[in-house]
CSV table of C-alpha atoms in Angstrom, one decimal:
chain,number,residue,atom,x,y,z
I,1,UNK,CA,69.4,55.4,136.0
I,2,UNK,CA,72.5,56.4,134.0
I,3,UNK,CA,73.5,58.6,136.8
I,4,UNK,CA,73.4,55.4,139.1
I,5,UNK,CA,75.2,53.3,136.7
I,6,UNK,CA,78.2,55.9,136.5
I,7,UNK,CA,78.3,56.1,140.4
I,8,UNK,CA,78.4,52.4,140.7
I,9,UNK,CA,81.2,52.3,137.9
I,10,UNK,CA,83.1,54.8,139.8
I,11,UNK,CA,82.9,53.1,143.1
I,12,UNK,CA,84.5,50.1,141.6
I,13,UNK,CA,87.1,52.2,139.9
I,14,UNK,CA,87.9,53.9,143.1
I,15,UNK,CA,88.3,50.6,144.8
I,16,UNK,CA,85.6,51.4,147.3
I,17,UNK,CA,83.7,48.2,146.3
I,18,UNK,CA,85.2,45.4,144.4
I,19,UNK,CA,81.9,44.4,142.6
I,20,UNK,CA,78.5,45.2,142.3
I,21,UNK,CA,75.0,44.1,140.5
I,22,UNK,CA,71.6,45.6,140.6
I,23,UNK,CA,68.8,43.1,141.5
I,24,UNK,CA,65.2,43.5,142.6
I,25,UNK,CA,62.7,45.3,140.5
I,26,UNK,CA,65.4,47.2,138.4
I,27,UNK,CA,66.9,44.0,137.5
I,28,UNK,CA,63.8,42.4,136.6
I,29,UNK,CA,62.8,45.2,134.1
I,30,UNK,CA,65.7,44.2,132.0
I,31,UNK,CA,63.9,41.0,131.3
I,32,UNK,CA,60.3,41.8,131.6
I,33,UNK,CA,57.7,44.8,131.3
I,34,UNK,CA,58.1,47.8,133.5
I,35,UNK,CA,57.1,47.4,137.1
I,36,UNK,CA,56.6,50.3,139.7
I,37,UNK,CA,59.2,50.2,142.3
I,38,UNK,CA,60.5,52.9,144.9
I,39,UNK,CA,64.4,52.2,144.9
I,40,UNK,CA,67.1,50.5,143.3
I,41,UNK,CA,68.6,47.7,144.9
I,42,UNK,CA,72.3,47.1,144.5
I,43,UNK,CA,74.3,44.1,145.9
I,44,UNK,CA,77.7,45.0,146.6
I,45,UNK,CA,81.2,43.4,147.5
I,46,UNK,CA,83.5,45.6,149.6
I,47,UNK,CA,87.3,45.0,150.2
I,48,UNK,CA,86.9,44.6,153.9
I,49,UNK,CA,83.7,42.7,154.4
I,50,UNK,CA,84.2,42.2,158.1
I,51,UNK,CA,84.6,46.0,158.7
I,52,UNK,CA,82.3,47.3,161.6
I,53,UNK,CA,80.9,50.0,159.1
I,54,UNK,CA,80.8,48.2,155.8
I,55,UNK,CA,78.8,50.7,154.1
I,56,UNK,CA,80.4,53.8,155.4
I,57,UNK,CA,83.1,54.3,152.9
I,58,UNK,CA,80.3,53.9,150.1
I,59,UNK,CA,78.2,56.7,151.9
I,60,UNK,CA,81.3,58.8,152.2
I,61,UNK,CA,82.1,58.5,148.3
I,62,UNK,CA,78.6,59.3,147.7
I,63,UNK,CA,78.6,62.5,150.0
I,64,UNK,CA,81.5,63.7,148.3
I,65,UNK,CA,79.8,63.3,144.9
I,66,UNK,CA,76.6,65.3,146.1
I,67,UNK,CA,74.5,62.4,146.8
I,68,UNK,CA,72.8,62.4,150.4
I,69,UNK,CA,71.3,59.6,152.4
I,70,UNK,CA,67.6,59.3,152.3
I,71,UNK,CA,66.3,56.8,154.9
I,72,UNK,CA,68.2,53.5,154.2
I,73,UNK,CA,69.1,54.8,150.8
I,74,UNK,CA,71.3,57.3,148.9
I,75,UNK,CA,69.2,59.6,146.5
I,76,UNK,CA,70.9,59.5,143.1
I,77,UNK,CA,68.8,61.7,140.7
I,78,UNK,CA,65.3,60.0,140.6
I,79,UNK,CA,66.5,56.8,142.3
I,80,UNK,CA,66.9,56.2,145.9
I,81,UNK,CA,69.7,53.5,145.8
I,82,UNK,CA,70.0,51.0,148.5
I,83,UNK,CA,73.4,49.3,149.1
I,84,UNK,CA,73.4,45.7,150.3
I,85,UNK,CA,76.5,43.7,150.8
I,86,UNK,CA,76.0,40.3,149.1
I,87,UNK,CA,74.6,38.4,152.3
I,88,UNK,CA,74.6,34.6,151.4
I,89,UNK,CA,75.9,32.1,148.7
I,90,UNK,CA,73.1,32.7,146.3
I,91,UNK,CA,73.5,36.6,146.4
I,92,UNK,CA,77.4,36.2,146.2
I,93,UNK,CA,77.2,33.9,143.2
I,94,UNK,CA,74.5,36.1,141.7
I,95,UNK,CA,76.9,39.0,141.7
I,96,UNK,CA,79.8,37.2,140.7
I,97,UNK,CA,78.0,35.9,137.5
I,98,UNK,CA,76.2,39.0,136.7
I,99,UNK,CA,75.9,40.3,133.1
I,100,UNK,CA,76.5,43.9,132.0
I,101,UNK,CA,73.6,45.8,130.7
I,102,UNK,CA,73.3,48.9,128.9
I,103,UNK,CA,71.6,52.2,130.3
I,104,UNK,CA,71.7,54.7,127.4
I,105,UNK,CA,75.4,53.8,126.6
I,106,UNK,CA,76.5,53.3,130.2
I,107,UNK,CA,77.3,49.8,131.4
I,108,UNK,CA,75.4,48.5,134.4
I,109,UNK,CA,76.0,45.2,136.1
I,110,UNK,CA,72.7,43.4,136.6
I,111,UNK,CA,72.0,39.8,137.9
I,112,UNK,CA,71.0,37.2,135.5
I,113,UNK,CA,67.1,36.4,135.4
I,114,UNK,CA,67.6,32.7,136.5
I,115,UNK,CA,69.3,34.2,139.8
I,116,UNK,CA,66.6,36.9,140.0
I,117,UNK,CA,64.0,34.0,139.9
I,118,UNK,CA,65.7,31.9,142.5
I,119,UNK,CA,66.4,34.7,144.9
I,120,UNK,CA,62.8,35.6,144.6
I,121,UNK,CA,61.9,31.9,145.3
I,122,UNK,CA,64.1,32.1,148.5
I,123,UNK,CA,62.4,35.1,149.8
I,124,UNK,CA,58.9,34.0,148.9
I,125,UNK,CA,56.5,36.9,149.2
I,126,UNK,CA,53.5,37.4,146.9
I,127,UNK,CA,55.5,39.9,144.9
I,128,UNK,CA,58.4,37.6,144.6
I,129,UNK,CA,56.2,34.9,143.1
I,130,UNK,CA,54.8,37.4,140.8
I,131,UNK,CA,58.3,38.2,139.6
I,132,UNK,CA,59.0,34.5,139.0
I,133,UNK,CA,56.0,34.1,136.9
I,134,UNK,CA,56.8,37.3,134.8
I,135,UNK,CA,60.5,35.9,134.3
I,136,UNK,CA,59.1,32.5,133.0
I,137,UNK,CA,56.6,34.1,130.8
I,138,UNK,CA,59.4,36.0,129.0
I,139,UNK,CA,61.5,33.1,128.7
I,140,UNK,CA,64.3,35.0,130.4
I,141,UNK,CA,64.4,32.4,133.1
I,142,UNK,CA,63.7,28.9,131.7
I,143,UNK,CA,62.5,26.2,134.2
I,144,UNK,CA,65.5,24.3,133.4
I,145,UNK,CA,67.9,27.0,134.7
I,146,UNK,CA,65.8,27.8,137.8
I,147,UNK,CA,65.6,24.2,138.7
I,148,UNK,CA,69.4,23.9,138.4
I,149,UNK,CA,70.0,26.9,140.6
I,150,UNK,CA,67.3,25.9,143.1
I,151,UNK,CA,69.0,22.4,143.5
I,152,UNK,CA,72.4,24.1,143.8
I,153,UNK,CA,71.2,26.1,146.5
I,154,UNK,CA,69.0,23.8,148.4
I,155,UNK,CA,65.8,25.4,147.2
I,156,UNK,CA,64.3,22.6,145.2
I,157,UNK,CA,61.4,22.1,147.7
I,158,UNK,CA,60.5,26.0,147.3
I,159,UNK,CA,60.6,25.5,143.5
I,160,UNK,CA,58.5,22.4,143.5
I,161,UNK,CA,56.0,24.2,145.8
I,162,UNK,CA,56.0,27.0,143.3
I,163,UNK,CA,55.4,24.8,140.5
I,164,UNK,CA,52.3,23.0,142.3
I,165,UNK,CA,50.8,26.3,143.1
I,166,UNK,CA,51.4,28.3,140.0
I,167,UNK,CA,52.2,26.1,137.1
I,168,UNK,CA,49.6,26.4,134.4
I,169,UNK,CA,50.6,23.2,132.8
G,1,UNK,CA,42.6,23.6,132.0
G,2,UNK,CA,39.8,25.4,130.1
G,3,UNK,CA,40.6,26.6,126.8
G,4,UNK,CA,39.8,30.4,127.4
G,5,UNK,CA,42.0,30.3,130.6
G,6,UNK,CA,44.8,28.9,128.6
G,7,UNK,CA,44.2,31.4,125.7
G,8,UNK,CA,44.2,34.1,128.2
G,9,UNK,CA,47.6,33.0,129.8
G,10,UNK,CA,49.1,32.6,126.3
G,11,UNK,CA,48.1,36.2,125.4
G,12,UNK,CA,49.6,37.4,128.7
G,13,UNK,CA,52.9,35.5,128.1
G,14,UNK,CA,53.0,37.0,124.4
G,15,UNK,CA,52.7,40.8,125.8
G,16,UNK,CA,55.4,39.9,128.2
G,17,UNK,CA,57.7,38.9,125.5
G,18,UNK,CA,56.8,41.9,123.3
G,19,UNK,CA,57.6,44.3,126.2
G,20,UNK,CA,61.0,42.4,126.9
G,21,UNK,CA,62.4,43.7,123.6
G,22,UNK,CA,62.1,47.3,124.8
G,23,UNK,CA,65.4,49.0,125.9
G,24,UNK,CA,65.9,48.5,129.5
G,25,UNK,CA,66.5,52.3,130.1
G,26,UNK,CA,63.1,53.1,128.6
G,27,UNK,CA,61.5,50.6,130.8
G,28,UNK,CA,63.1,52.1,133.7
G,29,UNK,CA,62.0,55.6,132.6
G,30,UNK,CA,58.3,54.2,132.3
G,31,UNK,CA,58.8,52.9,135.9
G,32,UNK,CA,59.6,56.4,137.3
G,33,UNK,CA,56.4,57.7,135.5
G,34,UNK,CA,54.5,54.8,137.2
G,35,UNK,CA,55.9,55.9,140.7
G,36,UNK,CA,54.8,59.3,140.0
G,37,UNK,CA,51.6,58.5,139.0
G,38,UNK,CA,50.9,56.5,142.1
G,39,UNK,CA,52.3,59.2,144.4
G,40,UNK,CA,50.0,61.7,142.7
G,41,UNK,CA,46.8,59.4,143.1
G,42,UNK,CA,47.6,58.8,146.8
G,43,UNK,CA,47.9,62.5,147.3
G,44,UNK,CA,44.6,63.1,145.6
G,45,UNK,CA,42.8,60.6,147.8
G,46,UNK,CA,40.7,62.3,150.4
G,47,UNK,CA,41.5,61.3,154.2
G,48,UNK,CA,39.2,59.4,156.5
G,49,UNK,CA,37.5,62.4,157.7
G,50,UNK,CA,36.1,62.9,154.2
G,51,UNK,CA,37.2,66.5,154.3
G,52,UNK,CA,39.0,66.2,151.1
G,53,UNK,CA,42.6,67.5,152.5
G,54,UNK,CA,45.5,66.2,150.7
G,55,UNK,CA,47.5,63.5,152.6
């Protein structure tokens, strides 16, 4: 993953992207136990978000570095990396307010646990609910912080529904 | 809630918290091992014909 972190930081330094943050399972593992995952999901912001081929410059930069496409991802070492332009208000804020983690000495931007939980709530598959449960169990995402974000992003009903289904209290 | 279920959930939460303390990079390496193990298990599963050929 350090190779992925270096590539992402180089993409920022070169101006190809203006910001990034890993999310999904890779981000989850900063806060919980290890989980099996196929790829690394990365939110990105680009200088020209309305361009026809938003990801084209990223793919070209990766190609120059010897990283080739693999399906919808770019293969970087052991990790297929999926670049996803921030696609709504929550993901934009999650990327903007991301923290900087450490991968063997290489900085890697990662979304906060409370944002990870509320994005999972918004998606709402079984594995997303499992993610919320794991984040609550470690204390990385407190109910207060999740609730605050849920209210901010109009997800309070989903949060309350989650609590009704899964809260053991 | 029944006491034994609550106890089980508390043990699970303790385990999650203990795992949280491991370095992120180490947990990502463990994830790769899990992925390889899953693939290996799948490739060892006989197909529906029962011929034992690798999928």
